[in-house]
PDB file of C-alpha atoms in Angstrom:
ATOM      1  CA  MET X   1      69.387  84.927  80.721  1.00  0.00           C
ATOM      2  CA  ALA X   2      68.186  85.585  77.169  1.00  0.00           C
ATOM      3  CA  TYR X   3      68.878  89.197  77.641  1.00  0.00           C
ATOM      4  CA  LEU X   4      72.588  88.344  78.751  1.00  0.00           C
ATOM      5  CA  ALA X   5      72.932  86.048  75.824  1.00  0.00           C
ATOM      6  CA  ASP X   6      71.952  88.918  73.484  1.00  0.00           C
ATOM      7  CA  LEU X   7      74.624  91.331  74.824  1.00  0.00           C
ATOM      8  CA  HIS X   8      77.799  91.952  72.901  1.00  0.00           C
ATOM      9  CA  PRO X   9      80.691  89.800  74.286  1.00  0.00           C
ATOM     10  CA  ALA X  10      82.510  93.214  75.202  1.00  0.00           C
ATOM     11  CA  ALA X  11      79.332  94.497  76.887  1.00  0.00           C
ATOM     12  CA  LEU X  12      78.830  91.247  78.677  1.00  0.00           C
ATOM     13  CA  TYR X  13      82.297  90.812  80.053  1.00  0.00           C
ATOM     14  CA  ALA X  14      82.361  94.510  81.317  1.00  0.00           C
ATOM     15  CA  LEU X  15      79.229  93.760  83.225  1.00  0.00           C
ATOM     16  CA  VAL X  16      80.853  90.552  84.706  1.00  0.00           C
ATOM     17  CA  VAL X  17      84.123  92.483  85.775  1.00  0.00           C
ATOM     18  CA  ALA X  18      82.042  95.359  87.251  1.00  0.00           C
ATOM     19  CA  LEU X  19      79.956  92.608  89.062  1.00  0.00           C
ATOM     20  CA  GLY X  20      82.933  90.771  90.178  1.00  0.00           C
ATOM     21  CA  LEU X  21      84.371  93.955  91.836  1.00  0.00           C
ATOM     22  CA  LEU X  22      81.363  94.631  93.707  1.00  0.00           C
ATOM     23  CA  VAL X  23      80.858  91.019  94.819  1.00  0.00           C
ATOM     24  CA  GLY X  24      84.531  90.966  95.611  1.00  0.00           C
ATOM     25  CA  SER X  25      84.183  93.952  98.063  1.00  0.00           C
ATOM     26  CA  PHE X  26      81.297  92.186  99.862  1.00  0.00           C
ATOM     27  CA  LEU X  27      83.399  89.125 100.079  1.00  0.00           C
ATOM     28  CA  ASN X  28      85.835  91.135 101.904  1.00  0.00           C
ATOM     29  CA  VAL X  29      83.138  91.992 104.464  1.00  0.00           C
ATOM     30  CA  VAL X  30      82.039  88.277 104.850  1.00  0.00           C
ATOM     31  CA  ILE X  31      85.764  87.209 105.344  1.00  0.00           C
ATOM     32  CA  LEU X  32      86.392  89.741 108.015  1.00  0.00           C
ATOM     33  CA  ARG X  33      82.935  89.774 109.912  1.00  0.00           C
ATOM     34  CA  PHE X  34      81.417  86.432 109.702  1.00  0.00           C
ATOM     35  CA  PRO X  35      84.033  84.474 111.495  1.00  0.00           C
ATOM     36  CA  ALA X  36      83.999  87.119 114.243  1.00  0.00           C
ATOM     37  CA  ALA X  37      80.199  86.727 114.743  1.00  0.00           C
ATOM     38  CA  LEU X  38      80.504  82.803 114.646  1.00  0.00           C
ATOM     39  CA  ILE X  39      83.104  83.089 117.424  1.00  0.00           C
ATOM     40  CA  HIS X  40      81.063  85.506 119.491  1.00  0.00           C
ATOM     41  CA  ASP X  41      78.268  83.387 119.271  1.00  0.00           C
ATOM     42  CA  TRP X  42      80.157  80.245 120.323  1.00  0.00           C
ATOM     43  CA  LYS X  43      81.434  82.193 123.292  1.00  0.00           C
ATOM     44  CA  CYS X  44      77.869  83.170 124.140  1.00  0.00           C
ATOM     45  CA  GLN X  45      76.776  79.318 123.846  1.00  0.00           C
ATOM     46  CA  CYS X  46      79.663  78.416 125.976  1.00  0.00           C
ATOM     47  CA  ARG X  47      78.939  80.750 128.751  1.00  0.00           C
ATOM     48  CA  GLU X  48      75.202  79.852 128.626  1.00  0.00           C
ATOM     49  CA  LEU X  49      76.089  76.196 128.869  1.00  0.00           C
ATOM     50  CA  LEU X  50      78.579  76.764 131.816  1.00  0.00           C
ATOM     51  CA  GLY X  51      76.233  79.026 133.458  1.00  0.00           C
ATOM     52  CA  LEU X  52      78.799  82.066 133.373  1.00  0.00           C
ATOM     53  CA  GLU X  53      77.856  85.542 133.385  1.00  0.00           C
ATOM     54  CA  ASN X  54      78.126  87.692 130.305  1.00  0.00           C
ATOM     55  CA  GLY X  55      81.339  88.652 128.961  1.00  0.00           C
ATOM     56  CA  GLU X  56      83.180  92.262 129.390  1.00  0.00           C
ATOM     57  CA  ALA X  57      82.243  95.304 127.437  1.00  0.00           C
ATOM     58  CA  HIS X  58      85.104  94.739 124.825  1.00  0.00           C
ATOM     59  CA  ASP X  59      83.190  91.170 123.843  1.00  0.00           C
ATOM     60  CA  GLU X  60      80.338  93.138 122.742  1.00  0.00           C
ATOM     61  CA  THR X  61      78.525  91.864 119.625  1.00  0.00           C
ATOM     62  CA  PRO X  62      80.273  92.283 116.341  1.00  0.00           C
ATOM     63  CA  ALA X  63      78.703  93.869 113.262  1.00  0.00           C
ATOM     64  CA  GLY X  64      76.741  91.683 111.127  1.00  0.00           C
ATOM     65  CA  VAL X  65      77.840  90.908 107.495  1.00  0.00           C
ATOM     66  CA  ALA X  66      74.985  92.824 106.055  1.00  0.00           C
ATOM     67  CA  SER X  67      74.477  95.430 108.936  1.00  0.00           C
ATOM     68  CA  GLY X  68      76.841  98.215 110.245  1.00  0.00           C
ATOM     69  CA  ARG X  69      78.776 100.545 108.284  1.00  0.00           C
ATOM     70  CA  SER X  70      82.513  99.650 107.209  1.00  0.00           C
ATOM     71  CA  ARG X  71      84.928 101.357 109.463  1.00  0.00           C
ATOM     72  CA  CYS X  72      88.825 101.741 109.551  1.00  0.00           C
ATOM     73  CA  PRO X  73      90.196  99.028 111.639  1.00  0.00           C
ATOM     74  CA  SER X  74      92.643 101.336 113.428  1.00  0.00           C
ATOM     75  CA  CYS X  75      90.516 104.405 114.214  1.00  0.00           C
ATOM     76  CA  SER X  76      87.205 103.190 113.772  1.00  0.00           C
ATOM     77  CA  ASN X  77      86.225 106.066 111.531  1.00  0.00           C
ATOM     78  CA  PRO X  78      83.367 105.235 109.283  1.00  0.00           C
ATOM     79  CA  ILE X  79      84.311 104.865 105.868  1.00  0.00           C
ATOM     80  CA  ALA X  80      82.640 107.015 103.202  1.00  0.00           C
ATOM     81  CA  TRP X  81      80.951 105.396 100.096  1.00  0.00           C
ATOM     82  CA  TYR X  82      83.352 107.146  98.012  1.00  0.00           C
ATOM     83  CA  ASP X  83      86.113 105.831  99.876  1.00  0.00           C
ATOM     84  CA  ASN X  84      84.741 102.392  99.391  1.00  0.00           C
ATOM     85  CA  VAL X  85      84.647 102.090  95.557  1.00  0.00           C
ATOM     86  CA  PRO X  86      86.525  98.658  94.732  1.00  0.00           C
ATOM     87  CA  VAL X  87      89.992  98.934  93.958  1.00  0.00           C
ATOM     88  CA  ALA X  88      89.797 102.528  92.802  1.00  0.00           C
ATOM     89  CA  SER X  89      89.436 104.159  96.479  1.00  0.00           C
ATOM     90  CA  TRP X  90      92.381 102.064  97.584  1.00  0.00           C
ATOM     91  CA  LEU X  91      94.501 103.295  94.752  1.00  0.00           C
ATOM     92  CA  ILE X  92      93.359 106.847  95.203  1.00  0.00           C
ATOM     93  CA  LEU X  93      94.189 106.860  98.948  1.00  0.00           C
ATOM     94  CA  ARG X  94      97.385 105.042  98.342  1.00  0.00           C
ATOM     95  CA  GLY X  95      96.261 102.266 100.661  1.00  0.00           C
ATOM     96  CA  ARG X  96      95.740 104.505 103.733  1.00  0.00           C
ATOM     97  CA  CYS X  97      92.860 105.692 105.900  1.00  0.00           C
ATOM     98  CA  ARG X  98      91.843 109.024 104.910  1.00  0.00           C
ATOM     99  CA  LYS X  99      91.483 110.110 108.531  1.00  0.00           C
ATOM    100  CA  CYS X 100      94.242 108.317 110.461  1.00  0.00           C
ATOM    101  CA  GLU X 101      96.482 107.576 107.510  1.00  0.00           C
ATOM    102  CA  THR X 102      97.045 104.049 108.929  1.00  0.00           C
ATOM    103  CA  ALA X 103      97.831 101.506 105.966  1.00  0.00           C
ATOM    104  CA  ILE X 104      95.004  99.460 104.742  1.00  0.00           C
ATOM    105  CA  SER X 105      95.726  95.991 103.781  1.00  0.00           C
ATOM    106  CA  ILE X 106      96.446  95.130 100.200  1.00  0.00           C
ATOM    107  CA  ARG X 107      94.313  92.209 100.519  1.00  0.00           C
ATOM    108  CA  TYR X 108      91.156  94.123 100.035  1.00  0.00           C
ATOM    109  CA  PRO X 109      91.839  95.206  96.385  1.00  0.00           C
ATOM    110  CA  VAL X 110      93.435  91.729  95.769  1.00  0.00           C
ATOM    111  CA  VAL X 111      90.305  89.972  96.778  1.00  0.00           C
ATOM    112  CA  GLU X 112      88.256  92.361  94.574  1.00  0.00           C
ATOM    113  CA  LEU X 113      90.259  92.066  91.523  1.00  0.00           C
ATOM    114  CA  LEU X 114      90.522  88.213  92.028  1.00  0.00           C
ATOM    115  CA  THR X 115      86.885  88.039  92.126  1.00  0.00           C
ATOM    116  CA  ALA X 116      86.286  90.032  88.993  1.00  0.00           C
ATOM    117  CA  ILE X 117      89.148  88.062  87.011  1.00  0.00           C
ATOM    118  CA  LEU X 118      87.868  84.580  88.200  1.00  0.00           C
ATOM    119  CA  SER X 119      84.186  85.757  87.403  1.00  0.00           C
ATOM    120  CA  LEU X 120      85.430  86.894  83.886  1.00  0.00           C
ATOM    121  CA  VAL X 121      87.125  83.293  83.216  1.00  0.00           C
ATOM    122  CA  VAL X 122      83.904  81.547  84.404  1.00  0.00           C
ATOM    123  CA  ILE X 123      81.579  83.370  81.945  1.00  0.00           C
ATOM    124  CA  TRP X 124      84.207  83.556  79.204  1.00  0.00           C
ATOM    125  CA  GLN X 125      84.375  79.419  79.567  1.00  0.00           C
ATOM    126  CA  LEU X 126      80.892  78.590  80.262  1.00  0.00           C
ATOM    127  CA  GLY X 127      79.046  81.556  78.961  1.00  0.00           C
ATOM    128  CA  PRO X 128      75.784  83.327  80.363  1.00  0.00           C
ATOM    129  CA  THR X 129      74.217  80.094  80.832  1.00  0.00           C
ATOM    130  CA  ALA X 130      72.736  78.259  83.954  1.00  0.00           C
ATOM    131  CA  ALA X 131      76.051  76.685  84.288  1.00  0.00           C
ATOM    132  CA  GLY X 132      77.752  79.835  83.932  1.00  0.00           C
ATOM    133  CA  LEU X 133      75.742  81.631  86.642  1.00  0.00           C
ATOM    134  CA  ALA X 134      75.876  78.813  88.915  1.00  0.00           C
ATOM    135  CA  GLY X 135      79.635  78.808  88.327  1.00  0.00           C
ATOM    136  CA  LEU X 136      79.793  82.296  89.573  1.00  0.00           C
ATOM    137  CA  VAL X 137      78.032  81.387  92.917  1.00  0.00           C
ATOM    138  CA  PHE X 138      80.511  78.597  93.214  1.00  0.00           C
ATOM    139  CA  THR X 139      83.417  80.886  92.578  1.00  0.00           C
ATOM    140  CA  TRP X 140      82.498  83.468  95.046  1.00  0.00           C
ATOM    141  CA  THR X 141      81.839  80.963  97.835  1.00  0.00           C
ATOM    142  CA  LEU X 142      85.116  79.318  97.321  1.00  0.00           C
ATOM    143  CA  ILE X 143      86.851  82.742  97.689  1.00  0.00           C
ATOM    144  CA  ALA X 144      85.083  83.495 101.054  1.00  0.00           C
ATOM    145  CA  ALA X 145      85.613  79.743 102.169  1.00  0.00           C
ATOM    146  CA  ALA X 146      89.615  80.142 101.312  1.00  0.00           C
ATOM    147  CA  GLY X 147      89.805  83.767 102.777  1.00  0.00           C
ATOM    148  CA  ILE X 148      88.126  82.585 106.040  1.00  0.00           C
ATOM    149  CA  ASP X 149      90.353  79.448 106.440  1.00  0.00           C
ATOM    150  CA  LEU X 150      93.605  81.411 105.608  1.00  0.00           C
ATOM    151  CA  ASP X 151      92.548  83.648 108.465  1.00  0.00           C
ATOM    152  CA  HIS X 152      91.174  81.172 110.834  1.00  0.00           C
ATOM    153  CA  LYS X 153      91.766  77.830 109.862  1.00  0.00           C
ATOM    154  CA  LEU X 154      88.077  77.217 109.683  1.00  0.00           C
ATOM    155  CA  LEU X 155      85.689  76.226 107.156  1.00  0.00           C
ATOM    156  CA  PRO X 156      82.213  77.214 108.424  1.00  0.00           C
ATOM    157  CA  ASP X 157      79.215  74.591 107.768  1.00  0.00           C
ATOM    158  CA  GLN X 158      77.242  77.632 107.077  1.00  0.00           C
ATOM    159  CA  VAL X 159      79.478  77.976 104.052  1.00  0.00           C
ATOM    160  CA  THR X 160      80.459  74.547 102.977  1.00  0.00           C
ATOM    161  CA  LEU X 161      76.938  72.679 103.505  1.00  0.00           C
ATOM    162  CA  PRO X 162      75.038  74.892 101.394  1.00  0.00           C
ATOM    163  CA  LEU X 163      77.486  74.646  98.700  1.00  0.00           C
ATOM    164  CA  LEU X 164      77.246  70.902  98.804  1.00  0.00           C
ATOM    165  CA  TRP X 165      73.304  70.937  98.748  1.00  0.00           C
ATOM    166  CA  LEU X 166      73.316  73.421  95.810  1.00  0.00           C
ATOM    167  CA  GLY X 167      75.471  71.182  93.811  1.00  0.00           C
ATOM    168  CA  LEU X 168      73.382  68.160  94.463  1.00  0.00           C
ATOM    169  CA  ILE X 169      70.108  70.355  93.413  1.00  0.00           C
ATOM    170  CA  LEU X 170      71.835  71.648  90.245  1.00  0.00           C
ATOM    171  CA  ASN X 171      72.736  68.047  89.268  1.00  0.00           C
ATOM    172  CA  VAL X 172      69.125  66.940  89.665  1.00  0.00           C
ATOM    173  CA  PHE X 173      68.969  68.643  86.305  1.00  0.00           C
ATOM    174  CA  GLY X 174      72.147  67.548  85.108  1.00  0.00           C
ATOM    175  CA  VAL X 175      73.910  70.837  84.973  1.00  0.00           C
ATOM    176  CA  PHE X 176      77.427  69.537  85.505  1.00  0.00           C
ATOM    177  CA  ALA X 177      77.197  65.835  86.215  1.00  0.00           C
ATOM    178  CA  ASP X 178      74.459  63.192  86.572  1.00  0.00           C
ATOM    179  CA  LEU X 179      72.587  62.753  89.866  1.00  0.00           C
ATOM    180  CA  GLN X 180      74.055  59.468  90.664  1.00  0.00           C
ATOM    181  CA  SER X 181      77.793  60.664  90.100  1.00  0.00           C
ATOM    182  CA  ALA X 182      77.043  63.787  92.302  1.00  0.00           C
ATOM    183  CA  VAL X 183      75.664  61.879  95.117  1.00  0.00           C
ATOM    184  CA  ILE X 184      78.561  59.493  95.147  1.00  0.00           C
ATOM    185  CA  GLY X 185      81.007  62.421  94.585  1.00  0.00           C
ATOM    186  CA  ALA X 186      79.728  64.013  97.957  1.00  0.00           C
ATOM    187  CA  VAL X 187      79.802  60.602  99.930  1.00  0.00           C
ATOM    188  CA  ALA X 188      83.317  59.842  98.440  1.00  0.00           C
ATOM    189  CA  GLY X 189      84.739  63.342  98.813  1.00  0.00           C
ATOM    190  CA  TYR X 190      83.733  63.291 102.461  1.00  0.00           C
ATOM    191  CA  LEU X 191      84.957  59.833 103.385  1.00  0.00           C
ATOM    192  CA  ALA X 192      88.293  60.226 101.434  1.00  0.00           C
ATOM    193  CA  LEU X 193      89.592  62.899 103.691  1.00  0.00           C
ATOM    194  CA  TRP X 194      87.895  61.345 106.721  1.00  0.00           C
ATOM    195  CA  THR X 195      89.896  58.397 106.211  1.00  0.00           C
ATOM    196  CA  VAL X 196      93.284  60.140 105.683  1.00  0.00           C
ATOM    197  CA  PHE X 197      92.552  62.106 108.839  1.00  0.00           C
ATOM    198  CA  HIS X 198      91.880  59.218 111.008  1.00  0.00           C
ATOM    199  CA  LEU X 199      94.812  57.159 109.499  1.00  0.00           C
ATOM    200  CA  PHE X 200      97.164  60.237 110.084  1.00  0.00           C
ATOM    201  CA  ARG X 201      95.948  60.621 113.550  1.00  0.00           C
ATOM    202  CA  LEU X 202      96.484  56.913 114.449  1.00  0.00           C
ATOM    203  CA  ALA X 203     100.024  57.141 113.045  1.00  0.00           C
ATOM    204  CA  THR X 204     101.250  60.175 114.526  1.00  0.00           C
ATOM    205  CA  GLY X 205      98.709  61.041 117.503  1.00  0.00           C
ATOM    206  CA  LYS X 206      98.064  64.470 115.645  1.00  0.00           C
ATOM    207  CA  GLU X 207      95.236  65.760 113.411  1.00  0.00           C
ATOM    208  CA  GLY X 208      96.276  66.844 110.262  1.00  0.00           C
ATOM    209  CA  MET X 209      93.116  68.898 108.919  1.00  0.00           C
ATOM    210  CA  GLY X 210      89.857  70.021 109.858  1.00  0.00           C
ATOM    211  CA  TYR X 211      86.437  68.488 109.261  1.00  0.00           C
ATOM    212  CA  GLY X 212      85.496  71.614 106.953  1.00  0.00           C
ATOM    213  CA  ASP X 213      88.013  70.180 104.491  1.00  0.00           C
ATOM    214  CA  PHE X 214      86.009  67.104 104.374  1.00  0.00           C
ATOM    215  CA  LYS X 215      82.685  68.876 103.870  1.00  0.00           C
ATOM    216  CA  LEU X 216      84.472  71.270 101.054  1.00  0.00           C
ATOM    217  CA  LEU X 217      85.733  68.135  98.961  1.00  0.00           C
ATOM    218  CA  ALA X 218      82.170  66.485  99.340  1.00  0.00           C
ATOM    219  CA  ALA X 219      80.824  69.825  97.996  1.00  0.00           C
ATOM    220  CA  ILE X 220      83.241  69.741  95.106  1.00  0.00           C
ATOM    221  CA  GLY X 221      82.208  65.953  94.550  1.00  0.00           C
ATOM    222  CA  ALA X 222      78.693  66.996  94.723  1.00  0.00           C
ATOM    223  CA  TRP X 223      79.225  69.701  91.966  1.00  0.00           C
ATOM    224  CA  PHE X 224      81.322  67.661  89.395  1.00  0.00           C
ATOM    225  CA  GLY X 225      80.833  63.948  90.257  1.00  0.00           C
ATOM    226  CA  TRP X 226      83.218  61.533  92.047  1.00  0.00           C
ATOM    227  CA  GLN X 227      85.187  61.240  88.662  1.00  0.00           C
ATOM    228  CA  VAL X 228      86.873  64.648  89.629  1.00  0.00           C
ATOM    229  CA  LEU X 229      87.858  63.694  93.183  1.00  0.00           C
ATOM    230  CA  PRO X 230      91.313  62.220  92.406  1.00  0.00           C
ATOM    231  CA  THR X 231      92.466  65.257  90.455  1.00  0.00           C
ATOM    232  CA  VAL X 232      91.207  67.705  93.093  1.00  0.00           C
ATOM    233  CA  ILE X 233      93.066  65.756  95.703  1.00  0.00           C
ATOM    234  CA  LEU X 234      96.139  65.455  93.822  1.00  0.00           C
ATOM    235  CA  LEU X 235      96.116  69.234  92.588  1.00  0.00           C
ATOM    236  CA  ALA X 236      95.343  70.529  96.365  1.00  0.00           C
ATOM    237  CA  SER X 237      98.078  67.986  98.022  1.00  0.00           C
ATOM    238  CA  GLY X 238     100.740  68.681  95.434  1.00  0.00           C
ATOM    239  CA  VAL X 239     100.429  72.249  95.478  1.00  0.00           C
ATOM    240  CA  GLY X 240      99.962  72.490  99.228  1.00  0.00           C
ATOM    241  CA  ALA X 241     103.269  70.273  99.816  1.00  0.00           C
ATOM    242  CA  ILE X 242     105.290  72.366  97.560  1.00  0.00           C
ATOM    243  CA  LEU X 243     104.281  75.595  99.285  1.00  0.00           C
ATOM    244  CA  GLY X 244     104.978  74.169 102.695  1.00  0.00           C
ATOM    245  CA  LEU X 245     108.479  73.016 101.677  1.00  0.00           C
ATOM    246  CA  VAL X 246     109.131  76.327 100.166  1.00  0.00           C
ATOM    247  CA  LEU X 247     108.235  78.196 103.201  1.00  0.00           C
ATOM    248  CA  ILE X 248     110.110  75.963 105.383  1.00  0.00           C
ATOM    249  CA  ALA X 249     113.101  76.311 103.243  1.00  0.00           C
ATOM    250  CA  LEU X 250     112.869  79.968 103.340  1.00  0.00           C
ATOM    251  CA  ARG X 251     112.593  79.828 107.019  1.00  0.00           C
ATOM    252  CA  THR X 252     109.201  81.801 106.971  1.00  0.00           C
ATOM    253  CA  MET X 253     107.483  78.889 108.879  1.00  0.00           C
ATOM    254  CA  GLY X 254     108.175  76.345 111.295  1.00  0.00           C
ATOM    255  CA  ARG X 255     107.497  72.577 110.637  1.00  0.00           C
ATOM    256  CA  GLU X 256     104.916  72.486 113.213  1.00  0.00           C
ATOM    257  CA  VAL X 257     102.891  75.450 111.722  1.00  0.00           C
ATOM    258  CA  PRO X 258      99.688  74.205 110.164  1.00  0.00           C
ATOM    259  CA  ILE X 259      98.763  75.266 106.843  1.00  0.00           C
ATOM    260  CA  ALA X 260      95.134  75.756 105.771  1.00  0.00           C
ATOM    261  CA  PHE X 261      94.171  73.005 103.168  1.00  0.00           C
ATOM    262  CA  GLY X 262      91.027  74.677 102.142  1.00  0.00           C
ATOM    263  CA  PRO X 263      92.519  77.321  99.726  1.00  0.00           C
ATOM    264  CA  PHE X 264      94.136  74.663  97.947  1.00  0.00           C
ATOM    265  CA  LEU X 265      90.947  72.607  97.738  1.00  0.00           C
ATOM    266  CA  ALA X 266      89.118  75.685  96.701  1.00  0.00           C
ATOM    267  CA  ALA X 267      91.689  76.271  93.807  1.00  0.00           C
ATOM    268  CA  ALA X 268      91.739  72.797  92.698  1.00  0.00           C
ATOM    269  CA  GLY X 269      87.769  72.742  92.611  1.00  0.00           C
ATOM    270  CA  TRP X 270      87.621  76.008  90.422  1.00  0.00           C
ATOM    271  CA  LEU X 271      90.129  74.618  88.003  1.00  0.00           C
ATOM    272  CA  VAL X 272      87.892  71.753  87.503  1.00  0.00           C
ATOM    273  CA  LEU X 273      85.008  74.240  87.104  1.00  0.00           C
ATOM    274  CA  VAL X 274      86.611  75.977  84.030  1.00  0.00           C
ATOM    275  CA  GLY X 275      88.911  73.201  83.040  1.00  0.00           C
ATOM    276  CA  GLY X 276      86.436  70.469  83.053  1.00  0.00           C
ATOM    277  CA  GLU X 277      87.526  67.335  81.266  1.00  0.00           C
ATOM    278  CA  ALA X 278      90.730  68.966  80.171  1.00  0.00           C
ATOM    279  CA  ILE X 279      92.083  69.032  83.707  1.00  0.00           C
ATOM    280  CA  VAL X 280      91.026  65.424  84.520  1.00  0.00           C
ATOM    281  CA  ASP X 281      92.682  64.087  81.006  1.00  0.00           C
ATOM    282  CA  PHE X 282      95.896  65.945  81.868  1.00  0.00           C
ATOM    283  CA  TRP X 283      96.195  64.198  85.098  1.00  0.00           C
ATOM    284  CA  LEU X 284      95.123  60.654  83.455  1.00  0.00           C
ATOM    285  CA  ILE X 285      98.189  61.066  81.322  1.00  0.00           C
ATOM    286  CA  PHE X 286     100.615  60.509  84.142  1.00  0.00           C
TER     287      PHE X 286
END
């Protein structure tokens, strides 16, 4: 920590950007592989519970997050390390596989750049401190959670619950909030969306969100205290509603198509991280 504080700001920010690009590359792997591993595990558990035989060969165990080389999703050709450099390799290859020339999604460099930029903002705002380093972990976890939710409408407990517990542990030492506010924030964050979920289901007979959303808001409350929850809910709900109306107006999405709420909660939580009291005070004006 002291070494980082002694670095020239330019060197510190360059280090953070490089780290952010590398972490972003890893987050791409997490977003792609982790849900596949979870789904495979759930299928195996269901077969075991129902006493069914193992699945067919095409249902083989997917590669783990930290195991197995990256491969082209089209031709399954292993990707060499020099074709796996964050952002640069995608640009050099013009977004195509070196072997089969199938287009590679632009999402990969976008996630890498986003991770680098958000990491830079966190350290710029919080500095090379305990809060800054914790903020990086918070940011990276939110990016992974948002990516998984966008793809699968799923916020795994393996992501949200450790984030919640880490927030409580940090606030034992008052890193972002006092412990009492953090505990109340965790409870209130969960119950707020839990209540909305059940009221909506009673009124419409439909489920408006998933339990992962409750846990993610609880985690945000555990990190920053109950005081930020109204701001987070207003930001996430407002932006989500506007985006949904725009997509419906443009006829790119039907009214019955669900929208993942996790990314909006994640964005609102991250804004509270870097904006702090300024974000809360802005909403209190209205």
